[in-house]
Coordinates of C-alpha atoms in Angstrom, one line a residue:
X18 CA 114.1 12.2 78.7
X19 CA 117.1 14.0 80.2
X20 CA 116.1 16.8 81.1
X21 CA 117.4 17.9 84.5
X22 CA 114.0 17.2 86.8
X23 CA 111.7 17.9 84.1
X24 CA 109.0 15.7 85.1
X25 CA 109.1 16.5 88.4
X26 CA 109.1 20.2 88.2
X27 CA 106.0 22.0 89.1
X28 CA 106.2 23.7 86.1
X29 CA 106.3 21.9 82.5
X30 CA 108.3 22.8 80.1
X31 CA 106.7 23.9 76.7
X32 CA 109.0 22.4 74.3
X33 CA 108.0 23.8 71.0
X34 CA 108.0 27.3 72.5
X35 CA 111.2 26.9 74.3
X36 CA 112.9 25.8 70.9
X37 CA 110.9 28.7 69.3
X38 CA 113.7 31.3 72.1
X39 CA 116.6 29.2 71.6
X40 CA 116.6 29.7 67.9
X41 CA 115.7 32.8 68.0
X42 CA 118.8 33.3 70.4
X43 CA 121.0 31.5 68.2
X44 CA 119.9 33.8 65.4
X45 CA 121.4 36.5 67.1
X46 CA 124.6 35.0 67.4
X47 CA 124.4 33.0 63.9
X48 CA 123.4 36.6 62.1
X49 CA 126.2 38.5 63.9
X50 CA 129.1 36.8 61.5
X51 CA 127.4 37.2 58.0
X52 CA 125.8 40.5 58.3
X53 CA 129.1 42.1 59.9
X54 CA 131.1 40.8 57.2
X55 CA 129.2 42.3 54.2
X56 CA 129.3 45.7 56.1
X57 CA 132.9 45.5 56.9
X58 CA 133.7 47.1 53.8
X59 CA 131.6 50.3 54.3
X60 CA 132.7 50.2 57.9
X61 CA 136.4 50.2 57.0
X62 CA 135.9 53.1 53.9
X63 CA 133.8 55.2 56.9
X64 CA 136.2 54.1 59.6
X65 CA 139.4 53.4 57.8
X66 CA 142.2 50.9 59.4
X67 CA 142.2 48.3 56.7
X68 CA 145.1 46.7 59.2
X69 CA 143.0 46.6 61.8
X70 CA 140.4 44.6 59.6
X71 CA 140.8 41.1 61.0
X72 CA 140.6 42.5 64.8
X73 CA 137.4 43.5 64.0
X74 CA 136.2 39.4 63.4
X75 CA 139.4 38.2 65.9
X76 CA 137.9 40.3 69.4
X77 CA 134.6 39.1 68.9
X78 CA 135.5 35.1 68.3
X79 CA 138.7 35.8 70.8
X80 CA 136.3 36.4 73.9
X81 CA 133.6 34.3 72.7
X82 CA 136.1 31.2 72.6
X83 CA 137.9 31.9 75.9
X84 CA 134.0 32.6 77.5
X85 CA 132.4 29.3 75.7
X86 CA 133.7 26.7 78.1
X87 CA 133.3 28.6 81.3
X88 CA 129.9 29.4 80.5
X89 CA 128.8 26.0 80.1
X90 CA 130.7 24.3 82.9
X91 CA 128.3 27.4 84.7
X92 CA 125.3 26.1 83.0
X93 CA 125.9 22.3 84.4
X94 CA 126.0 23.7 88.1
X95 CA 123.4 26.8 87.9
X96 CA 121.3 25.6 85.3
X97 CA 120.7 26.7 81.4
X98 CA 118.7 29.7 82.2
X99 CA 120.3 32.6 84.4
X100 CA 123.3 31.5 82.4
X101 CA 122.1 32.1 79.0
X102 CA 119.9 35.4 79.8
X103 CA 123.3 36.7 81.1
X104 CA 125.1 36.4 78.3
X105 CA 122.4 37.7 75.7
X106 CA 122.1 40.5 78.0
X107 CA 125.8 41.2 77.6
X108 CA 125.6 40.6 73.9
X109 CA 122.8 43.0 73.5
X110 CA 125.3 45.9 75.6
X111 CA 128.2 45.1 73.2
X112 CA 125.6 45.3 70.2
X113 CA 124.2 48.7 70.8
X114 CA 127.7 50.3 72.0
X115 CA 129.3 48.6 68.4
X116 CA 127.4 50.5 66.9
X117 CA 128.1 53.9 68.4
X118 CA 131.6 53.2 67.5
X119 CA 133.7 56.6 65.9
X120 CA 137.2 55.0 65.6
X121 CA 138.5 51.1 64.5
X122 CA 139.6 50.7 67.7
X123 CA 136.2 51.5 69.6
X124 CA 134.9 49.5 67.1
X125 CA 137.2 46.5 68.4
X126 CA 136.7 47.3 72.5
X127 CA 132.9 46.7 71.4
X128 CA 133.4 43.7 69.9
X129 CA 135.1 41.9 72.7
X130 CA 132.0 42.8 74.9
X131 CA 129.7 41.9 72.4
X132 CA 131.8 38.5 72.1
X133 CA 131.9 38.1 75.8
X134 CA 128.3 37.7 75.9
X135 CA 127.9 35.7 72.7
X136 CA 130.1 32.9 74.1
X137 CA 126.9 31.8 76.0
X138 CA 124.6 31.4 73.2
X139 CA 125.6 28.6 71.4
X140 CA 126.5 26.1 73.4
X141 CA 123.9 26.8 75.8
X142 CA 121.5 27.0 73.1
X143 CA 122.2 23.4 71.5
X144 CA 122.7 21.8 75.2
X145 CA 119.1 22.7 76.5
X146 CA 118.0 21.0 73.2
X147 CA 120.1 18.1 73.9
X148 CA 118.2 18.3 77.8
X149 CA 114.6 18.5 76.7
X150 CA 114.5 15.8 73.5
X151 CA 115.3 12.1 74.0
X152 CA 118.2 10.6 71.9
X153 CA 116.4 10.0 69.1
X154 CA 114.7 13.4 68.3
X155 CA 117.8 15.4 68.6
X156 CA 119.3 14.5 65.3
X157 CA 116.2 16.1 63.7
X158 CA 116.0 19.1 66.2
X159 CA 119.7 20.2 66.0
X160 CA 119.0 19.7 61.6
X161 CA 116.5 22.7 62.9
X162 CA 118.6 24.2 64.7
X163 CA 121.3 24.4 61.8
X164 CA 118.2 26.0 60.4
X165 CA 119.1 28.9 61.8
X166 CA 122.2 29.2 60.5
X167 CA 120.1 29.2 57.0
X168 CA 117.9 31.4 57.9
X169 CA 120.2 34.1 59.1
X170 CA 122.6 33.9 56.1
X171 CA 119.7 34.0 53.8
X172 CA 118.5 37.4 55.7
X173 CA 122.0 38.7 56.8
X174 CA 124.1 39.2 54.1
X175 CA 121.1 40.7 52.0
X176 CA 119.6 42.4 55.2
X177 CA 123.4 43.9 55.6
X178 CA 124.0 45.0 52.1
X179 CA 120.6 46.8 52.1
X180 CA 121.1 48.1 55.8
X181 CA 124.9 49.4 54.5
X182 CA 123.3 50.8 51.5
X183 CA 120.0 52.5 52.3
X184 CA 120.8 53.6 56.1
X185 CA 124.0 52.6 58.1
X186 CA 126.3 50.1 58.9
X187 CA 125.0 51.1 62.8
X188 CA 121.9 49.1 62.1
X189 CA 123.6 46.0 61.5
X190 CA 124.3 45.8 65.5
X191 CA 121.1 47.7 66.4
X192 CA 119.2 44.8 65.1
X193 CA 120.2 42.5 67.6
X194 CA 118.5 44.4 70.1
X195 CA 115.0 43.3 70.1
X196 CA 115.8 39.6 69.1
X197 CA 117.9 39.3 72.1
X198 CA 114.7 40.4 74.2
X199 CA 112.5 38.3 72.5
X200 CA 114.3 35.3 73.6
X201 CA 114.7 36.2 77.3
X202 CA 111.6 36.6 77.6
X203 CA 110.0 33.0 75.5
X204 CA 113.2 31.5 77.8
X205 CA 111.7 32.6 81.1
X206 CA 107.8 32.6 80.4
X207 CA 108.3 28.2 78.6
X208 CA 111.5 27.2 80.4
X209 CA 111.1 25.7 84.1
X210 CA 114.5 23.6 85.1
X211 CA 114.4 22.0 88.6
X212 CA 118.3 22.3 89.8
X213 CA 119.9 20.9 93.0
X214 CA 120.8 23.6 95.0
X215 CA 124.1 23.1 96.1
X216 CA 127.4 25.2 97.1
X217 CA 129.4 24.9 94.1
X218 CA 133.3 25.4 93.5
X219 CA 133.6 27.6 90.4
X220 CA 137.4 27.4 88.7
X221 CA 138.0 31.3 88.4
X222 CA 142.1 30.2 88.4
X223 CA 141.5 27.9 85.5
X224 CA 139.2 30.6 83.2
X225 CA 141.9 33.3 83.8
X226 CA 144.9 31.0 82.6
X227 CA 142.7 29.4 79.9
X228 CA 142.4 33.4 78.8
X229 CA 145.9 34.5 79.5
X230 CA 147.1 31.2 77.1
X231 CA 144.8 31.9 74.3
X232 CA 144.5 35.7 74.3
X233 CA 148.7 35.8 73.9
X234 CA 148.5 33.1 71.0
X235 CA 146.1 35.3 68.7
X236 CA 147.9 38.1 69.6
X237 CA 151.0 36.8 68.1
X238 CA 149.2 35.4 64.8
X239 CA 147.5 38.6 64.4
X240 CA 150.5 40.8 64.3
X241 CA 153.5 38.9 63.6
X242 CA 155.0 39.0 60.1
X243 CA 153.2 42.0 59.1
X244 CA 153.7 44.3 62.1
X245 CA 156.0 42.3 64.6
X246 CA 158.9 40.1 63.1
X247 CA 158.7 36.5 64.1
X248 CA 161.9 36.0 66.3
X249 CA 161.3 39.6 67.4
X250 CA 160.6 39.8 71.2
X251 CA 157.6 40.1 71.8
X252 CA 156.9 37.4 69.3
X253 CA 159.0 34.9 71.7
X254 CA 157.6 36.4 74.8
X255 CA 154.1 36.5 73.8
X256 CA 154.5 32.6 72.8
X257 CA 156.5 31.8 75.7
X258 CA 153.4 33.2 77.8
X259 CA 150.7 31.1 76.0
X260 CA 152.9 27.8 76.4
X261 CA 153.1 28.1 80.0
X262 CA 149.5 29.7 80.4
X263 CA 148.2 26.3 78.9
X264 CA 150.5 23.9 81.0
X265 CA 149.5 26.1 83.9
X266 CA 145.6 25.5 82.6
X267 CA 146.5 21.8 82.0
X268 CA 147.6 21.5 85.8
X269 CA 144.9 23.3 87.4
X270 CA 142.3 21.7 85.8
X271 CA 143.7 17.9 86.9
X272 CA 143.6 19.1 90.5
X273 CA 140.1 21.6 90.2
X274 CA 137.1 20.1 92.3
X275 CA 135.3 21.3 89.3
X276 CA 137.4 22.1 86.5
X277 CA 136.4 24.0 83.8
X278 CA 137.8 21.2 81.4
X279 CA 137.2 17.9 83.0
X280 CA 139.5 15.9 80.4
X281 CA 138.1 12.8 81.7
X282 CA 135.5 13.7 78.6
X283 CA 138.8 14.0 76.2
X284 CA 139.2 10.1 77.0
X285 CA 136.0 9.3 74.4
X286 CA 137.4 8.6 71.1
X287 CA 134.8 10.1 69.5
X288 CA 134.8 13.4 71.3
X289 CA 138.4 13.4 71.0
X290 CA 138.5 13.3 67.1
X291 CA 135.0 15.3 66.9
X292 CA 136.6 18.1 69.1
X293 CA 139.8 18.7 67.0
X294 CA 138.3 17.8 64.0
X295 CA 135.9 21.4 64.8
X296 CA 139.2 23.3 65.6
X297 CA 140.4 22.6 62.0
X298 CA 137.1 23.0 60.5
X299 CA 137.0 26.6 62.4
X300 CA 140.4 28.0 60.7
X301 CA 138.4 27.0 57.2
X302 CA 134.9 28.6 58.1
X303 CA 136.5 31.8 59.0
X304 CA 139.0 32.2 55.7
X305 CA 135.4 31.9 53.5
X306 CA 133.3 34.0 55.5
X307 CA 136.0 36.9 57.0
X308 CA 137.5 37.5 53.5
X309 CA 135.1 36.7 50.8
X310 CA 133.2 39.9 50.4
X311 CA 136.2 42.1 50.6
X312 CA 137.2 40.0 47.0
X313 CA 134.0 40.5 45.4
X314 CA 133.8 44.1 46.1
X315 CA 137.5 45.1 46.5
X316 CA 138.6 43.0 42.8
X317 CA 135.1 41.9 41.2
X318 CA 134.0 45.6 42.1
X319 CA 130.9 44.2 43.0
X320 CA 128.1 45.7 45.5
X321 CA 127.5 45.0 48.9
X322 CA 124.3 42.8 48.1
X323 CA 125.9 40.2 45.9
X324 CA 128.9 39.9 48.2
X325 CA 126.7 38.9 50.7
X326 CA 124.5 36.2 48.4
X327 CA 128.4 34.8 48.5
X328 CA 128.6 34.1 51.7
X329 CA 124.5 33.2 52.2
X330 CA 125.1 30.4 49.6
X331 CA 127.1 29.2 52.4
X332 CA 124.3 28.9 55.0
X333 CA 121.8 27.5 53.0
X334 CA 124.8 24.6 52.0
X335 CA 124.6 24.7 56.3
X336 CA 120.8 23.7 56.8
X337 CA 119.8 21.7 53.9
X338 CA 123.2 19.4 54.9
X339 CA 122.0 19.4 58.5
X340 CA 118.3 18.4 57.9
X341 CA 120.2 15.6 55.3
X342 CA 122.0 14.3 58.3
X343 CA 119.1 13.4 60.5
X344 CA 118.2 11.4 58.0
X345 CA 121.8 10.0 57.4
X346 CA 122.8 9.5 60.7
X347 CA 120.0 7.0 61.8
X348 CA 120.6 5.1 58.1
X349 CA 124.9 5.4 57.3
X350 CA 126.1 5.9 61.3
X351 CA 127.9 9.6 62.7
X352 CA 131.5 8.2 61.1
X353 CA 130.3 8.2 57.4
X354 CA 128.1 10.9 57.8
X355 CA 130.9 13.1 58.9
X356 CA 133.2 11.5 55.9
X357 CA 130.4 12.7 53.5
X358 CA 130.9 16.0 54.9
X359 CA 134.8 16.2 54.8
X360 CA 134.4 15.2 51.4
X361 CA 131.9 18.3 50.6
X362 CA 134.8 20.5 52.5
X363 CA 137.3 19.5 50.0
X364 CA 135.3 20.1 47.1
X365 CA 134.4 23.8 48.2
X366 CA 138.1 24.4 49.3
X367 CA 139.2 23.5 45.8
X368 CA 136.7 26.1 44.3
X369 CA 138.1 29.0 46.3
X370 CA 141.7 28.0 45.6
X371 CA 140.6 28.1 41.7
X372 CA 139.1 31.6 41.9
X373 CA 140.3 34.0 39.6
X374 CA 138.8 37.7 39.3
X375 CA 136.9 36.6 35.9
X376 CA 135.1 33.7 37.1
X377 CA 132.6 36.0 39.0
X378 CA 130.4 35.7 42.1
X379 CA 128.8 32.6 41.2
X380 CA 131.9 30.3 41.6
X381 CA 132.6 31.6 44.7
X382 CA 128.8 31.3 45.6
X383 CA 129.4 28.0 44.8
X384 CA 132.4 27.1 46.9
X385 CA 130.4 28.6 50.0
X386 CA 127.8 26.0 49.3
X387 CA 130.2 23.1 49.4
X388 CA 131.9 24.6 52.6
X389 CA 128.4 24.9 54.5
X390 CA 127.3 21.7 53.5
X391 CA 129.9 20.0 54.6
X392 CA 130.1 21.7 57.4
X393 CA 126.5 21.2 58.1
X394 CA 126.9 17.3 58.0
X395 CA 129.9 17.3 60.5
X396 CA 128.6 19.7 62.8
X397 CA 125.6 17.9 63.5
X398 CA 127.0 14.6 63.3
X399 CA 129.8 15.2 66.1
X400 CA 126.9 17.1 68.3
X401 CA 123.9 14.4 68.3
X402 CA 127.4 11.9 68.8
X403 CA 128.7 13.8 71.9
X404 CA 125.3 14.5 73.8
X405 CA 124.3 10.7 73.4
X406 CA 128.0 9.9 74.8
X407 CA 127.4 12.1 77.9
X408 CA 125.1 11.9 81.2
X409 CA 123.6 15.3 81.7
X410 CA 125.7 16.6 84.5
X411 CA 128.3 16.9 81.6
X412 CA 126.3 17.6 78.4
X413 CA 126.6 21.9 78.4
X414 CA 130.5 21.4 79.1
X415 CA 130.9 18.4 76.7
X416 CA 128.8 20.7 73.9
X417 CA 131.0 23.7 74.9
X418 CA 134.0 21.7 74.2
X419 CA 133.6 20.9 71.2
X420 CA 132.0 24.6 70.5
X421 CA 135.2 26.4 71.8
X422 CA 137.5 24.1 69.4
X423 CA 135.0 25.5 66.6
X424 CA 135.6 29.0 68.0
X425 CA 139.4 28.4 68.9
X426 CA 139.3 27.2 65.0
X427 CA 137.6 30.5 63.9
X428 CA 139.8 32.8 66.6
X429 CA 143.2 30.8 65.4
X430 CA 141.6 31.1 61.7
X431 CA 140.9 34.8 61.7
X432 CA 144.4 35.8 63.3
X433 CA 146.5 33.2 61.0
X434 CA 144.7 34.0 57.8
X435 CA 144.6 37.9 58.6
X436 CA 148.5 37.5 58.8
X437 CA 148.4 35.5 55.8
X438 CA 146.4 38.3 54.1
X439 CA 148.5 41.4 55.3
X440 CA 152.1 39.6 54.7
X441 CA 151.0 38.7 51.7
X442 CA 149.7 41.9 50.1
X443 CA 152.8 44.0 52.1
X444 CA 155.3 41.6 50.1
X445 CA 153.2 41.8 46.6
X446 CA 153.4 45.7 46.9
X447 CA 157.3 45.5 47.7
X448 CA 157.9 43.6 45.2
X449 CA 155.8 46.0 43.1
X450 CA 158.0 48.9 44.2
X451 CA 154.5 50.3 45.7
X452 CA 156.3 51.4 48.7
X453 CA 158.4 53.7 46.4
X454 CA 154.9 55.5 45.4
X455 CA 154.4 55.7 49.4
X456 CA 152.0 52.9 49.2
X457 CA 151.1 50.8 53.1
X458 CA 149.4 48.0 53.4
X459 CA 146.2 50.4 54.3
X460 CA 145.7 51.8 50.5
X461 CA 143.6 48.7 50.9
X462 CA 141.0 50.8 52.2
X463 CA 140.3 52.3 49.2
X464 CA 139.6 49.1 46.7
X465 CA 136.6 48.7 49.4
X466 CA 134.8 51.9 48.8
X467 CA 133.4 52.7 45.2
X468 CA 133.7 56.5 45.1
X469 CA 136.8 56.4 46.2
X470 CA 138.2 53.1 43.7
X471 CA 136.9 55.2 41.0
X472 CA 139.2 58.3 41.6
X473 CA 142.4 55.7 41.5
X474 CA 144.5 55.5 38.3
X475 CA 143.9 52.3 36.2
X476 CA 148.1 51.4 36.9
X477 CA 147.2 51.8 40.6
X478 CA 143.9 50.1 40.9
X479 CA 145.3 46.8 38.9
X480 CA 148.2 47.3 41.4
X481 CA 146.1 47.1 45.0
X482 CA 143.5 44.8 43.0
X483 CA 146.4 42.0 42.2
X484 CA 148.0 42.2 45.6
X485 CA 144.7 41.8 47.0
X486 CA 144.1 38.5 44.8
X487 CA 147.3 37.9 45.2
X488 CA 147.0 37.3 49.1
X489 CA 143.6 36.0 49.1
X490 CA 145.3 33.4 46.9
X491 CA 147.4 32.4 49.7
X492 CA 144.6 32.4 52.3
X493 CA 142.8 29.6 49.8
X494 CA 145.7 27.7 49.8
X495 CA 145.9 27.6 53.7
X496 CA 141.6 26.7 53.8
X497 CA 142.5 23.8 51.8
X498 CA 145.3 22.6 53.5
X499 CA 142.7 22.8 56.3
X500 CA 140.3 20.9 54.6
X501 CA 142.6 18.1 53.9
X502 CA 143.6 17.4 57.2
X503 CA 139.7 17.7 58.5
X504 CA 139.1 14.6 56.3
X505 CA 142.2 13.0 58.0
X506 CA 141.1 13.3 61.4
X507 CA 137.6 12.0 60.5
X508 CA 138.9 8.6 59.7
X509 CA 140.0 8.3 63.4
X510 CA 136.3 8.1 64.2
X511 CA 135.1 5.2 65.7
X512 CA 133.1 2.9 63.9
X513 CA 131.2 2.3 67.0
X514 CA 129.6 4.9 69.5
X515 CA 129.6 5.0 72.8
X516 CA 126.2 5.9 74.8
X517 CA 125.3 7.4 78.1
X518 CA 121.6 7.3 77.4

């Protein structure tokens, strides 16, 4: 079956109720990105520091993709478990402190603990599905799995536009808190895993210059071209230090006894293409769902709710493509399952790039259902591909891999397109002679809370409201660009897999 001892522990393993935690866990963690973005207008108008907007989305995806990797080379040596309880633990701290948050930048020192312990959840998540199902169930139980991702979007978004509107935007971390102990608790009472003990060589060296390389990269596409110049200093420096923090990385991890990295793994076609494939695909998930509900309440000057249904037509695309490609994996193969989905990507970037302020919530409704459904069918295509490719001394770190390119993809995504989005609107409004009127870049602010978009002048409002299509514009552009090369990369695939099963 796979699982690490299973049928010789004392103990056995209830499956359905173990799945029952693990989604749950992933709920957390799936909820966390579509309910925070339909309050991140009301927390910006309460909070203010519309600059500061895309930190908010970058901390949290910055620590979870710099912790994804270590957590599940710490899952193959200490088992699924303590590993996973820690970080929901964590995730839980970060959850009730975010929302105690006075300031933007509390806010954003929240987030990075609450991202530090949500880098455990996924990966860890999938992989102990991957360890108690046999090959040929776990196409259907990761299509449940992506379940999850259509459950929370169907609840989030509305369950954060009603939160936002009826309480506070505090709730929207609060409500983390009693899921998260729900599925410690079905982990430890169903879950029995019979490890080797063993001393074990953990690659602290290789986590801190993984961290040091990555951190120093967002950094820089965060803040340079609307706050830092690009040849300015700390520009070069800051890239300089990421360059030789990932040859550093690359070094350490060929001569770790246990590297957090093996690239041995890297050598499979198929989880070579799969894994950059999920980096690309990352940069594109996170210009839909960081940035679409500040366009339909900032220019459509519509409420919290229906921003949100924007974004949840994206994760019910998710599941219904993922329970699609159980079926379609067993009958077409992983390469043109995956192909299917590239194409769906292409056809939802194409819908964003064509939407105008008139064409209303529904189009872009409808480009977040392409997106998710074709991110549904790679998703689970390149996972079911890359846990039959592995033994399971290597499945959480081979999952993780390919999680922390999706999470590199959203970190890299957030930073690049929030740069995108700031440059853009700072040279719309110069060109618009706004900084004459004593204009910044943060009268933004204003277009995303109702009372106060009312008080503006109509010359004033069409002025922040055509910048801020105007840059949103240019983000599109980028997604598709994205999309494009997603489809590329998917050709590479093999046409046959490999299997360690």
């Amino acid at each position: 079956m796979g699982a690490a001892g299973q049928s010789t522990a004392k103990k056995v393993t209830k499956r359905p109720y173990v799945l029952a935690a693990v989604m749950l866990a992933m709920f957390t963690g799936a909820v966390e990105g579509t309910i925070v973005s339909t309050a991140m207008p009301a927390i910006v108008g309460e909070l203010g520091g519309f600059a500061l907007y895309s930190w908010v989305f970058s901390a949290y995806l910055l620590m979870n993709a710099v912790t994804v990797l270590i957590y599940g080379k710490l899952s193959d040596l200490f088992g699924r478990k303590p590993i996973l309880t820690f970080g929901i633990v964590v995730f839980l701290i970060g959850s009730i402190l975010s929302g105690t948050a006075e300031t933007m930048e509390m806010l954003i020192l929240y987030r990075f603990i609450q991202g530090f312990g949500a880098g455990a959840v996924m990966p860890i998540a999938t992989t102990i599905v991957g360890d108690i199902y046999s090959k040929e169930e776990r196409a259907k139980v990761q299509g449940y799995l992506s379940s999850v991702w259509g459950i929370s979007a169907v609840t989030g978004p509305a369950l954060g536009g009603l939160l936002v509107e009826y309480a506070s935007w505090r709730y929207v971390f609060w409500i983390n808190v009693p899921l998260g102990i729900l599925a410690i608790a079905g982990l430890w009472l169903f879950l029995h895993e019979n490890i080797e003990k063993k001393k074990h060589k953990v690659d602290y060296l290789g986590a801190a210059l993984l961290t040091i390389s990555i951190s120093s990269l967002m950094i820089v596409l965060v803040e340079a071209g609307g706050n830092w110049a690009w040849m300015s200093a700390k520009t070069i420096g800051l890239i300089g230090l990421s360059i030789l923090g990932l040859i550093f990385f690359i070094f350490q991890e060929k001569r770790a006894e246990e590297p957090i990295m093996p690239f041995t793994i890297w050598r499979e076609q198929s989880i070579f293409i799969a894994n950059i494939t999920s980096l690309t695909t990352g940069v594109m998930l996170i210009g839909v769902s960081s940035f679409l509900p500040a366009f339909v309440q900032g220019v459509m000057e519509k409420s919290p709710i229906v921003a949100g249904f924007t974004l949840t037509a994206m994760s019910i695309g998710w599941p219904i493509a993922s329970a699609a490609s159980g079926r379609l994996l067993v009958g077409i193969g992983y390469r043109n399952t995956s192909l299917f989905g590239g194409a769906l990507l292409i056809i939802g970037s194409i819908l964003f790039v064509t939407l105008t302020p008139e064409a209303g919530p529904l189009w872009a409704a409808a480009g977040s259902f392409f997106v998710g459904a074709g991110m549904g069918l790679t998703s689970t295509a390149f996972i079911v591909s890359i846990q039959s490719t592995v033994a399971w001394q290597q499945r959480g770190i081979a999952t993780a891999a390919n999680m922390f390119m999706r999470n590199l993809g959203n970190t890299v995504g957030a930073a690049l397109l929030g740069g995108v989005l700031n440059s853009s609107i700072l040279s719309y409004m110069k060109k618009h002679g706004a900084e004459d009127q004593g204009i910044s870049i943060d009268a933004a602010n204003v277009l995303l809370n109702e009372g106060e978009r009312q008080k503006l002048s109509a010359s004033m409002k069409t002025l922040l409201q055509d910048g801020l299509t105007n840059a949103l514009h240019s983000v599109y552009i980028v997604v598709f660009l994205f999309a494009i090369i997603s489809l590329l990369f998917i050709f590479f695939l093999p046409k046959k897999e490999a299997s360690a099963d």
